[in-house]
CSV table of C-alpha atoms and ligand atoms in Angstrom, one decimal:
chain,number,residue,atom,x,y,z
A,30,MET,CA,12.2,38.7,-1.2
A,31,ALA,CA,13.6,38.5,-4.7
A,32,TYR,CA,16.6,40.5,-3.7
A,33,SER,CA,17.9,38.1,-1.0
A,34,ALA,CA,17.4,35.1,-3.2
A,35,ALA,CA,19.5,36.8,-5.8
A,36,LYS,CA,22.1,37.6,-3.2
A,37,THR,CA,22.4,34.0,-2.1
A,38,ASP,CA,22.8,32.9,-5.7
A,39,LEU,CA,25.6,35.4,-6.2
A,40,ASP,CA,27.3,34.2,-3.0
A,41,ASP,CA,27.1,30.7,-4.2
A,42,LEU,CA,28.3,31.6,-7.7
A,43,TRP,CA,31.3,33.4,-6.1
A,44,LYS,CA,32.0,30.4,-3.8
A,45,ARG,CA,32.1,28.0,-6.7
A,46,THR,CA,34.3,30.4,-8.6
A,47,GLN,CA,36.7,30.7,-5.7
A,48,MET,CA,37.0,27.0,-5.4
A,49,ARG,CA,37.9,26.8,-9.1
A,50,LEU,CA,40.4,29.6,-8.7
A,51,LEU,CA,42.0,27.7,-5.8
A,52,ASP,CA,42.2,24.7,-8.0
A,53,GLU,CA,43.7,26.6,-10.9
A,54,TYR,CA,46.3,28.6,-9.0
A,55,GLY,CA,47.1,26.7,-5.9
A,56,GLU,CA,47.1,27.8,-2.3
A,57,GLY,CA,49.8,30.4,-2.3
A,58,THR,CA,48.5,32.6,-5.1
A,59,TYR,CA,45.0,32.0,-4.1
A,60,ALA,CA,45.6,33.2,-0.5
A,61,SER,CA,47.6,36.2,-1.5
A,62,TRP,CA,45.6,37.5,-4.4
A,63,LEU,CA,42.2,35.9,-4.9
A,64,LYS,CA,40.8,35.1,-1.5
A,65,PRO,CA,40.8,38.8,-0.5
A,66,LEU,CA,38.5,39.6,-3.4
A,67,ALA,CA,34.9,40.2,-2.3
A,68,ILE,CA,31.8,40.1,-4.4
A,69,ILE,CA,29.7,43.3,-4.5
A,70,ASP,CA,26.8,42.7,-6.9
A,71,GLN,CA,25.8,42.0,-10.5
A,72,GLN,CA,24.5,44.9,-12.5
A,73,GLU,CA,23.0,43.5,-15.8
A,74,ASP,CA,25.9,41.8,-17.5
A,75,CYS,CA,28.6,43.2,-15.2
A,76,LEU,CA,29.8,41.4,-12.1
A,77,ARG,CA,31.5,43.7,-9.6
A,78,LEU,CA,34.2,42.7,-7.2
A,79,ALA,CA,36.1,44.6,-4.6
A,80,ALA,CA,39.9,44.3,-4.0
A,81,PRO,CA,41.4,45.5,-0.7
A,82,ASN,CA,43.6,48.1,-2.3
A,83,ALA,CA,44.6,49.7,-5.6
A,84,PHE,CA,47.8,47.8,-6.0
A,85,MET,CA,46.0,44.5,-5.6
A,86,ARG,CA,43.3,45.6,-8.0
A,87,GLU,CA,45.9,46.5,-10.6
A,88,TRP,CA,47.7,43.2,-10.1
A,89,ILE,CA,44.5,41.2,-10.3
A,90,ASN,CA,43.4,43.0,-13.4
A,91,ASN,CA,46.7,42.3,-15.1
A,92,ASN,CA,47.1,38.7,-14.0
A,93,TYR,CA,43.9,37.0,-13.0
A,94,ALA,CA,40.9,39.0,-14.3
A,95,ALA,CA,40.7,37.1,-17.6
A,96,LYS,CA,40.6,33.8,-15.9
A,97,ILE,CA,38.1,34.9,-13.3
A,98,LYS,CA,35.9,36.2,-16.1
A,99,THR,CA,36.1,32.9,-18.0
A,100,ILE,CA,35.2,30.9,-14.9
A,101,LEU,CA,32.3,33.2,-14.0
A,102,GLN,CA,31.0,33.0,-17.6
A,103,SER,CA,31.1,29.3,-17.5
A,104,GLU,CA,29.1,29.4,-14.3
A,105,ASN,CA,26.6,32.0,-15.6
A,106,ASN,CA,26.7,33.1,-19.2
A,107,ASP,CA,24.8,36.3,-18.5
A,108,ILE,CA,28.1,37.7,-17.2
A,109,GLN,CA,30.0,39.6,-19.9
A,110,ARG,CA,32.0,42.0,-17.9
A,111,LEU,CA,34.0,42.1,-14.8
A,112,GLU,CA,34.7,45.3,-12.8
A,113,ILE,CA,37.0,45.4,-9.8
A,114,SER,CA,36.8,48.4,-7.5
A,115,VAL,CA,38.8,49.2,-4.4
A,116,ASN,CA,37.1,48.5,-1.1
A,117,SER,CA,38.4,50.7,1.7
A,118,ASN,CA,36.2,50.1,4.7
A,119,ASP,CA,37.3,49.6,8.3
A,120,SER,CA,37.4,45.9,8.5
A,121,ASP,CA,39.8,46.0,5.6
A,122,MET,CA,42.1,48.3,7.4
A,123,ALA,CA,42.0,46.0,10.4
A,124,ARG,CA,43.0,43.1,8.2
A,125,SER,CA,45.8,45.1,6.6
A,126,SER,CA,47.4,46.0,9.8
A,127,GLU,CA,47.5,42.3,10.7
A,128,VAL,CA,49.3,41.7,7.5
A,129,LEU,CA,51.7,44.5,8.3
A,130,LEU,CA,52.6,42.7,11.5
A,131,ASP,CA,54.0,39.7,9.8
A,132,MET,CA,56.0,41.7,7.4
A,133,PRO,CA,59.5,41.0,9.0
A,134,GLU,CA,59.0,37.3,8.0
A,135,VAL,CA,60.1,37.8,4.5
A,136,SER,CA,61.7,34.5,3.9
A,137,SER,CA,59.6,31.5,2.8
A,138,ASN,CA,59.6,28.1,4.4
A,139,LEU,CA,62.1,25.6,3.1
A,140,ASP,CA,60.9,22.2,2.1
A,141,PRO,CA,62.8,19.6,4.2
A,142,ARG,CA,62.9,17.2,1.3
A,143,PHE,CA,64.8,19.6,-1.0
A,144,THR,CA,68.4,18.9,0.1
A,145,PHE,CA,71.5,18.0,-1.8
A,146,ASP,CA,71.3,14.5,-0.4
A,147,ASN,CA,68.0,14.0,-2.2
A,148,PHE,CA,69.1,15.5,-5.4
A,149,VAL,CA,69.9,13.0,-8.1
A,150,VAL,CA,72.6,14.3,-10.5
A,151,GLY,CA,72.7,13.4,-14.2
A,152,LYS,CA,73.8,15.0,-17.4
A,153,PRO,CA,70.9,17.4,-17.7
A,154,ASN,CA,71.5,19.1,-14.3
A,155,GLU,CA,75.2,18.5,-13.5
A,156,LEU,CA,76.3,22.0,-14.2
A,157,ALA,CA,73.5,23.6,-12.2
A,158,HIS,CA,74.1,21.2,-9.4
A,159,ALA,CA,77.9,21.8,-9.3
A,160,ALA,CA,77.3,25.5,-9.3
A,161,ALA,CA,74.8,25.3,-6.5
A,162,ARG,CA,77.1,23.2,-4.4
A,163,LYS,CA,80.0,25.6,-5.0
A,164,VAL,CA,77.9,28.5,-3.8
A,165,ALA,CA,76.6,26.6,-0.8
A,166,GLU,CA,80.1,25.5,0.2
A,167,SER,CA,81.9,28.8,-0.3
A,168,GLU,CA,83.1,30.5,2.8
A,169,THR,CA,82.8,33.8,1.0
A,170,VAL,CA,80.9,34.9,-2.0
A,171,ALA,CA,81.6,32.5,-4.9
A,172,THR,CA,83.4,33.7,-7.9
A,173,PHE,CA,80.1,33.9,-9.7
A,174,ASN,CA,77.6,36.4,-8.5
A,175,PRO,CA,74.8,36.2,-9.2
A,176,LEU,CA,74.2,32.5,-9.9
A,177,PHE,CA,71.4,32.3,-12.4
A,178,LEU,CA,69.6,29.0,-12.7
A,179,TYR,CA,67.1,28.4,-15.4
A,180,GLY,CA,65.1,25.6,-16.9
A,181,GLY,CA,61.6,24.4,-17.6
A,182,VAL,CA,58.9,23.6,-15.0
A,183,GLY,CA,59.5,20.8,-12.6
A,184,LEU,CA,63.2,20.3,-13.4
A,185,GLY,CA,64.6,21.0,-10.0
A,186,LYS,CA,65.3,24.8,-9.7
A,187,THR,CA,63.5,25.3,-6.5
A,188,HIS,CA,65.0,22.1,-5.1
A,189,LEU,CA,68.5,23.3,-5.7
A,190,MET,CA,67.8,26.7,-4.2
A,191,HIS,CA,66.4,25.1,-1.0
A,192,ALA,CA,69.3,22.8,-0.9
A,193,ILE,CA,71.7,25.7,-0.9
A,194,ALA,CA,69.7,27.3,1.9
A,195,TRP,CA,69.7,24.1,4.0
A,196,HIS,CA,73.4,23.6,3.6
A,197,ILE,CA,74.2,27.1,4.7
A,198,LYS,CA,71.7,27.0,7.6
A,199,ASN,CA,73.3,23.7,8.8
A,200,ASN,CA,76.9,24.7,8.4
A,201,HIS,CA,76.8,28.5,9.1
A,202,PRO,CA,73.8,29.1,11.2
A,203,ASN,CA,74.7,32.7,11.7
A,204,ARG,CA,74.7,33.6,8.1
A,205,LYS,CA,71.4,35.2,7.1
A,206,VAL,CA,69.8,33.5,4.1
A,207,ILE,CA,66.6,34.7,2.6
A,208,TYR,CA,64.7,32.6,0.1
A,209,LEU,CA,61.6,33.9,-1.5
A,210,SER,CA,59.6,33.7,-4.7
A,211,ALA,CA,59.6,36.7,-7.0
A,212,GLU,CA,55.9,36.9,-6.4
A,213,LYS,CA,56.3,37.2,-2.7
A,214,PHE,CA,59.1,39.8,-3.2
A,215,MET,CA,56.6,41.8,-5.3
A,216,TYR,CA,53.8,41.4,-2.8
A,217,GLN,CA,56.0,42.6,0.0
A,218,PHE,CA,57.1,45.5,-2.0
A,219,ILE,CA,53.6,46.5,-2.9
A,220,ARG,CA,52.6,46.3,0.7
A,221,ALA,CA,55.6,48.4,1.7
A,222,LEU,CA,54.6,51.0,-0.9
A,223,ARG,CA,51.0,51.0,0.3
A,224,PHE,CA,52.1,51.6,3.9
A,225,LYS,CA,54.8,54.0,2.8
A,226,ASP,CA,57.2,51.7,4.5
A,227,THR,CA,59.8,51.1,1.8
A,228,VAL,CA,62.6,51.9,4.1
A,229,ALA,CA,61.8,49.0,6.3
A,230,PHE,CA,61.4,46.8,3.2
A,231,LYS,CA,64.9,47.7,2.1
A,232,GLU,CA,66.3,47.2,5.6
A,233,GLN,CA,65.3,43.6,5.5
A,234,PHE,CA,67.4,42.8,2.6
A,235,ARG,CA,70.4,45.0,3.6
A,236,SER,CA,71.5,42.6,6.4
A,237,VAL,CA,71.3,39.5,4.3
A,238,ASP,CA,74.3,37.3,3.4
A,239,VAL,CA,72.6,35.3,0.7
A,240,LEU,CA,69.5,36.4,-1.2
A,241,MET,CA,67.6,33.9,-3.3
A,242,ILE,CA,64.7,34.9,-5.6
A,243,ASP,CA,62.8,32.1,-7.3
A,244,ASP,CA,61.0,32.4,-10.6
A,245,VAL,CA,62.1,36.0,-11.5
A,246,GLN,CA,60.2,35.8,-14.8
A,247,PHE,CA,57.3,36.7,-12.5
A,248,ILE,CA,58.4,40.3,-12.1
A,249,SER,CA,58.8,41.0,-15.8
A,250,GLY,CA,56.5,43.8,-16.9
A,251,LYS,CA,56.1,45.1,-13.4
A,252,ASP,CA,58.2,48.2,-13.8
A,253,SER,CA,58.2,49.6,-10.2
A,254,THR,CA,59.0,46.2,-8.8
A,255,GLN,CA,61.7,45.6,-11.3
A,256,GLU,CA,63.2,48.9,-10.4
A,257,GLU,CA,63.2,48.0,-6.8
A,258,PHE,CA,64.6,44.6,-7.5
A,259,PHE,CA,67.4,46.2,-9.5
A,260,HIS,CA,68.4,48.5,-6.7
A,261,THR,CA,68.3,45.8,-4.1
A,262,PHE,CA,70.3,43.6,-6.4
A,263,ASN,CA,72.9,46.3,-7.0
A,264,ALA,CA,73.2,47.2,-3.4
A,265,LEU,CA,73.8,43.6,-2.4
A,266,VAL,CA,76.3,42.9,-5.1
A,267,ASP,CA,78.2,46.0,-4.2
A,268,GLN,CA,78.4,44.8,-0.6
A,269,ASN,CA,79.7,41.5,-1.8
A,270,ARG,CA,76.6,39.4,-0.9
A,271,GLN,CA,75.7,36.3,-2.7
A,272,ILE,CA,72.6,36.4,-5.0
A,273,ILE,CA,70.9,33.4,-6.5
A,274,VAL,CA,68.1,33.7,-9.0
A,275,SER,CA,66.0,31.3,-10.9
A,276,ALA,CA,63.8,31.7,-14.0
A,277,ASP,CA,62.1,29.6,-16.6
A,278,LYS,CA,64.3,31.3,-19.3
A,279,SER,CA,67.8,32.6,-19.8
A,280,PRO,CA,68.4,36.2,-18.8
A,281,SER,CA,68.4,37.4,-22.4
A,282,ASP,CA,65.2,35.6,-23.2
A,283,LEU,CA,63.2,37.1,-20.3
A,284,GLU,CA,60.5,39.1,-21.9
A,285,GLY,CA,59.3,42.4,-20.5
A,286,MET,CA,62.5,42.7,-18.4
A,287,GLU,CA,64.5,45.9,-18.7
A,288,ASP,CA,67.7,45.5,-20.6
A,289,ARG,CA,69.9,46.7,-17.8
A,290,LEU,CA,68.4,44.2,-15.4
A,291,LYS,CA,68.7,41.4,-18.0
A,292,SER,CA,72.4,42.1,-18.5
A,293,ARG,CA,73.0,42.4,-14.7
A,294,LEU,CA,71.4,39.0,-14.2
A,295,GLY,CA,73.7,37.5,-16.7
A,296,TRP,CA,76.8,38.8,-15.1
A,297,GLY,CA,77.7,35.9,-13.0
A,298,LEU,CA,77.2,32.3,-13.9
A,299,VAL,CA,74.2,31.3,-15.9
A,300,ALA,CA,73.5,27.5,-15.5
A,301,ASP,CA,70.7,25.8,-17.3
A,302,ILE,CA,68.9,22.6,-16.4
A,303,HIS,CA,68.0,20.6,-19.5
A,304,PRO,CA,65.0,18.4,-20.0
A,305,THR,CA,65.4,15.0,-18.3
A,306,THR,CA,66.9,12.0,-20.0
A,307,TYR,CA,65.7,8.4,-19.5
A,308,GLU,CA,68.7,7.6,-17.3
A,309,LEU,CA,68.0,10.6,-15.0
A,310,ARG,CA,64.3,9.7,-14.7
A,311,LEU,CA,65.2,6.2,-13.8
A,312,GLY,CA,67.8,7.3,-11.3
A,313,ILE,CA,65.3,9.6,-9.6
A,314,LEU,CA,62.6,6.9,-9.5
A,315,GLN,CA,65.1,4.5,-7.9
A,316,ALA,CA,66.1,7.0,-5.3
A,317,LYS,CA,62.4,7.9,-4.5
A,318,ALA,CA,61.4,4.3,-4.2
A,319,GLU,CA,64.2,3.8,-1.8
A,320,GLN,CA,63.2,6.8,0.3
A,321,MET,CA,59.7,5.5,0.5
A,322,GLU,CA,61.1,2.2,1.7
A,323,THR,CA,59.0,0.4,-0.9
A,324,VAL,CA,60.2,-2.3,-3.2
A,325,VAL,CA,59.1,-1.5,-6.7
A,326,SER,CA,60.2,-3.8,-9.5
A,327,PRO,CA,62.7,-2.5,-12.0
A,328,LYS,CA,60.2,-3.2,-14.8
A,329,VAL,CA,57.7,-0.8,-13.3
A,330,LEU,CA,60.3,1.9,-12.7
A,331,GLU,CA,61.6,1.5,-16.3
A,332,PHE,CA,58.1,1.7,-17.5
A,333,LEU,CA,57.4,5.0,-15.6
A,334,ALA,CA,60.8,6.4,-16.7
A,335,HIS,CA,59.8,5.7,-20.3
A,336,LYS,CA,56.3,6.9,-20.2
A,337,ILE,CA,56.5,10.0,-18.1
A,338,SER,CA,59.0,12.3,-19.6
A,339,SER,CA,57.3,15.7,-19.1
A,340,ASN,CA,59.0,16.7,-15.8
A,341,ILE,CA,60.2,15.4,-12.5
A,342,ARG,CA,57.3,16.6,-10.5
A,343,GLU,CA,54.9,14.5,-12.6
A,344,LEU,CA,57.2,11.6,-12.4
A,345,GLU,CA,57.3,11.7,-8.6
A,346,GLY,CA,53.5,12.1,-8.5
A,347,ALA,CA,53.1,9.0,-10.6
A,348,LEU,CA,55.3,6.9,-8.4
A,349,THR,CA,53.6,8.2,-5.2
A,350,ARG,CA,50.2,7.3,-6.7
A,351,VAL,CA,51.3,3.8,-7.6
A,352,VAL,CA,52.8,3.2,-4.2
A,353,ALA,CA,49.8,4.7,-2.3
A,354,HIS,CA,47.4,2.6,-4.3
A,355,SER,CA,49.3,-0.7,-3.6
A,356,THR,CA,49.5,0.2,0.1
A,357,LEU,CA,45.8,0.9,0.3
A,358,VAL,CA,44.5,-2.1,-1.5
A,359,GLY,CA,47.3,-4.3,-0.2
A,360,ARG,CA,48.3,-5.5,-3.7
A,361,GLU,CA,51.7,-5.9,-5.2
A,362,ILE,CA,52.8,-3.3,-7.7
A,363,THR,CA,52.8,-4.7,-11.2
A,364,LEU,CA,52.9,-3.3,-14.7
A,365,ASP,CA,49.2,-3.9,-15.0
A,366,THR,CA,48.2,-2.1,-11.8
A,367,THR,CA,50.6,0.7,-12.7
A,368,GLN,CA,48.9,1.2,-16.0
A,369,GLU,CA,45.5,1.0,-14.5
A,370,VAL,CA,46.2,3.5,-11.7
A,371,LEU,CA,47.9,6.0,-14.0
A,372,ARG,CA,45.6,5.7,-17.0
A,373,ASP,CA,44.8,9.4,-17.2
A,374,LEU,CA,48.3,10.5,-16.6
A,375,LEU,CA,49.7,8.1,-19.2
A,376,ARG,CA,47.2,9.3,-21.7
A,377,ALA,CA,48.2,12.9,-21.1
A,378,ASN,CA,51.9,11.9,-21.6
A,379,ASP,CA,51.0,9.8,-24.7
A,380,ARG,CA,52.8,11.3,-27.6
A,381,ARG,CA,50.2,10.3,-30.1
A,382,VAL,CA,52.8,9.3,-32.6
A,383,SER,CA,51.8,7.0,-35.4
A,384,ILE,CA,53.6,3.9,-36.5
A,385,ASP,CA,54.0,5.6,-39.9
A,386,GLU,CA,55.8,8.5,-38.4
A,387,ILE,CA,58.0,6.2,-36.4
A,388,GLN,CA,58.9,4.2,-39.5
A,389,LYS,CA,59.7,7.3,-41.4
A,390,LYS,CA,61.9,8.8,-38.7
A,391,VAL,CA,63.8,5.6,-38.0
A,392,ALA,CA,64.4,5.0,-41.7
A,393,GLU,CA,65.7,8.5,-42.1
A,394,TYR,CA,67.9,8.2,-39.0
A,395,PHE,CA,69.5,5.0,-40.1
A,396,SER,CA,69.6,6.0,-43.8
A,397,VAL,CA,67.5,3.1,-45.1
A,398,ARG,CA,64.3,3.3,-47.2
A,399,VAL,CA,60.9,3.5,-45.6
A,400,SER,CA,59.9,0.6,-47.8
A,401,ASP,CA,62.5,-1.5,-46.0
A,402,MET,CA,60.3,-1.3,-42.9
A,403,HIS,CA,57.7,-3.5,-44.7
A,404,SER,CA,60.0,-5.5,-46.9
A,405,PRO,CA,60.9,-9.1,-46.2
A,406,ARG,CA,64.7,-8.4,-46.4
A,407,ARG,CA,66.6,-9.7,-43.5
A,408,ALA,CA,70.0,-8.1,-44.0
A,409,ARG,CA,71.3,-6.7,-40.7
A,410,THR,CA,71.5,-3.2,-42.2
A,411,VAL,CA,67.7,-3.1,-42.6
A,412,ALA,CA,66.6,-5.7,-40.0
A,413,ARG,CA,68.1,-3.7,-37.1
A,414,PRO,CA,66.4,-0.4,-37.9
A,415,ARG,CA,63.2,-2.3,-38.4
A,416,GLN,CA,63.5,-3.8,-35.0
A,417,VAL,CA,64.2,-0.3,-33.5
A,418,ALA,CA,61.0,1.0,-35.2
A,419,MET,CA,59.0,-2.0,-33.8
A,420,TYR,CA,60.4,-1.3,-30.4
A,421,LEU,CA,59.5,2.3,-30.6
A,422,SER,CA,56.1,1.5,-31.9
A,423,LYS,CA,55.5,-0.7,-28.9
A,424,GLN,CA,56.8,2.0,-26.5
A,425,LEU,CA,55.2,5.1,-28.0
A,426,THR,CA,51.9,4.0,-29.3
A,427,PRO,CA,49.0,2.1,-27.7
A,428,ARG,CA,49.0,-0.5,-30.5
A,429,SER,CA,49.1,-4.2,-29.7
A,430,LEU,CA,51.8,-6.5,-31.0
A,431,PRO,CA,49.7,-8.0,-33.8
A,432,GLU,CA,48.7,-4.5,-34.9
A,433,ILE,CA,52.3,-3.5,-35.0
A,434,GLY,CA,53.2,-6.7,-36.9
A,435,ARG,CA,50.6,-5.9,-39.6
A,436,LYS,CA,52.1,-2.4,-40.1
A,437,PHE,CA,55.5,-4.0,-40.7
A,438,GLY,CA,54.7,-5.9,-43.8
A,439,GLY,CA,52.3,-8.3,-42.1
A,440,ARG,CA,54.7,-9.8,-39.7
A,441,ASP,CA,53.7,-12.1,-36.8
A,442,HIS,CA,53.3,-10.7,-33.3
A,443,THR,CA,56.1,-13.0,-32.1
A,444,THR,CA,58.4,-11.3,-34.5
A,445,VAL,CA,57.5,-8.0,-32.9
A,446,LEU,CA,58.0,-9.4,-29.4
A,447,HIS,CA,61.3,-10.7,-30.4
A,448,ALA,CA,62.3,-7.3,-31.8
A,449,VAL,CA,61.3,-5.6,-28.6
A,450,LYS,CA,63.3,-8.0,-26.4
A,451,LYS,CA,66.3,-7.8,-28.7
A,452,ILE,CA,66.4,-4.0,-28.6
A,453,GLU,CA,66.0,-4.0,-24.8
A,454,GLU,CA,69.0,-6.4,-24.6
A,455,LEU,CA,71.0,-4.2,-26.9
A,456,MET,CA,70.2,-1.2,-24.8
A,457,VAL,CA,71.8,-2.8,-21.9
A,458,GLU,CA,74.8,-4.0,-23.8
A,459,GLU,CA,75.5,-1.1,-26.0
A,460,LYS,CA,75.6,2.5,-25.0
A,461,SER,CA,75.2,3.6,-28.6
A,462,MET,CA,71.9,1.8,-28.8
A,463,CYS,CA,70.6,3.6,-25.8
A,464,GLU,CA,71.6,6.9,-27.3
A,465,ASP,CA,70.0,6.0,-30.6
A,466,ILE,CA,66.7,5.2,-28.9
A,467,GLU,CA,66.8,8.2,-26.7
A,468,LEU,CA,67.5,10.5,-29.6
A,469,LEU,CA,64.7,9.0,-31.8
A,470,ARG,CA,62.3,9.1,-28.9
A,471,ARG,CA,63.0,12.8,-28.4
A,472,MET,CA,62.6,13.5,-32.1
A,473,LEU,CA,59.3,11.7,-32.1
A,474,GLU,CA,58.1,13.3,-29.0
A,475,ASN,CA,58.1,16.8,-30.5
B,7,ADP,P1,61.2,23.7,-10.5
B,7,ADP,O1,61.4,24.7,-9.4
B,7,ADP,O2,62.3,23.7,-11.5
B,7,ADP,O3,59.8,23.9,-11.2
B,7,ADP,P2,61.2,21.8,-8.4
B,7,ADP,O4,62.6,22.1,-7.8
B,7,ADP,O5,60.0,22.2,-7.7
B,7,ADP,O6,61.2,22.3,-10.0
B,7,ADP,O7,61.2,20.2,-8.6
B,7,ADP,C1,60.0,19.5,-8.8
B,7,ADP,C2,60.0,18.2,-8.1
B,7,ADP,O8,61.0,17.3,-8.6
B,7,ADP,C3,60.4,18.4,-6.6
B,7,ADP,O9,59.7,17.5,-5.8
B,7,ADP,C4,61.9,18.0,-6.6
B,7,ADP,O10,62.3,17.5,-5.3
B,7,ADP,C5,62.0,17.0,-7.7
B,7,ADP,N1,63.3,17.0,-8.3
B,7,ADP,C6,63.7,17.8,-9.3
B,7,ADP,N2,64.9,17.5,-9.7
B,7,ADP,C7,65.3,16.4,-8.9
B,7,ADP,C8,66.5,15.7,-8.9
B,7,ADP,N3,67.6,15.9,-9.7
B,7,ADP,N4,66.6,14.7,-8.0
B,7,ADP,C9,65.5,14.4,-7.2
B,7,ADP,N5,64.4,15.1,-7.2
B,7,ADP,C10,64.3,16.1,-8.0
B,8,MG,MG1,60.2,26.2,-8.7
């Protein structure tokens, strides 16, 4: 029958779409929001889905519908529209009451690796780290409440929050600590609303000593959740309970957040985590290699610290891949195998800077002329900047030594090699050289 064939096709289409959504959003989000969606049918160019309830439908419409549509279209370009309705049949009610049963478990699991012991401190995160320690070690509420941690993706916000929770759990097992993502907070709240159980919802937070909410930028724009968060927040602060919040932006930069909530969030201590520096990346790699009980040569670690500057999560991932590869194939980790194993990642981190840009920036930085980069002049005042530019060309572009030599007034590749070695030496000897290189690298990266 034509109908059943079409139905199987639709089911397959939906399965493929779900797999891609899982890939796109990760397990947590997928399980909470996307997996519960069911496919109904396709009517001409409109694909119809069913969500378990109205809150979820609204949330999915606001946050995931566009992506779902894009994926569906790429699977079947007849689909132009997406319609999500609310499905309220019996099996759904059965599932919902199961959900209600695990409601008391508000706090999320803590990652055992995210402790203070495993946190490498450097310039970019020292303030955030000190503040987190202070909160963790205070017998009472720290002088700053709330503690607001912010910084880009993968820079250690969640790690610090879990570290605080572990510390308190280990030293004061009877203090009640709740850690949860803003998304989960919202989800719990929406469920409470649905089951008209907001009293129980509030009750859970009332008895808490320390409340941590991760990624609060997530609740921006969701007015009723913001409202609830604001009240919970005020109630806890009034009772002198510690609150710790993280976000990807400073309180004042949080878009779609009510002004009074923004200002409330900024009341305590606002500590930001800056993008990583080369030193911090290297320190983290050394610590991780040690934890993995693997010997990785300093050259390889330096290479990774240079090349992967996006964030710490990616840096860790790179090291794990290199180590896993060497364990599996039983070969030693060398620069070559590292480059081979990480080819795709390195390409993504490639800054695609040209040698011309490097020459221009370096000349500007050291106040010499761009033409000095090509000239035969050997005076130290121009020779050193030229060497720096050669070094950066080697580090930041995929060009070979002879190619680089040609760009610097037709110099020999041994001259370039010499320059690279010289700058590496100077970076060890002189702090100022390290700083110059780091600064230039940063300017060129953007
Ligand atoms: P964020 O929450 O800011 O996106 P995470 O806290 O999830 O970032 O950190 C990403 C990864 O990097 C985690 O595996 C974490 O353990 C690691 N990491 C971040 N900062 C550090 C640090 N200073 N020392 C050691 N590991 C770190
Ligand atoms: Mg995080």
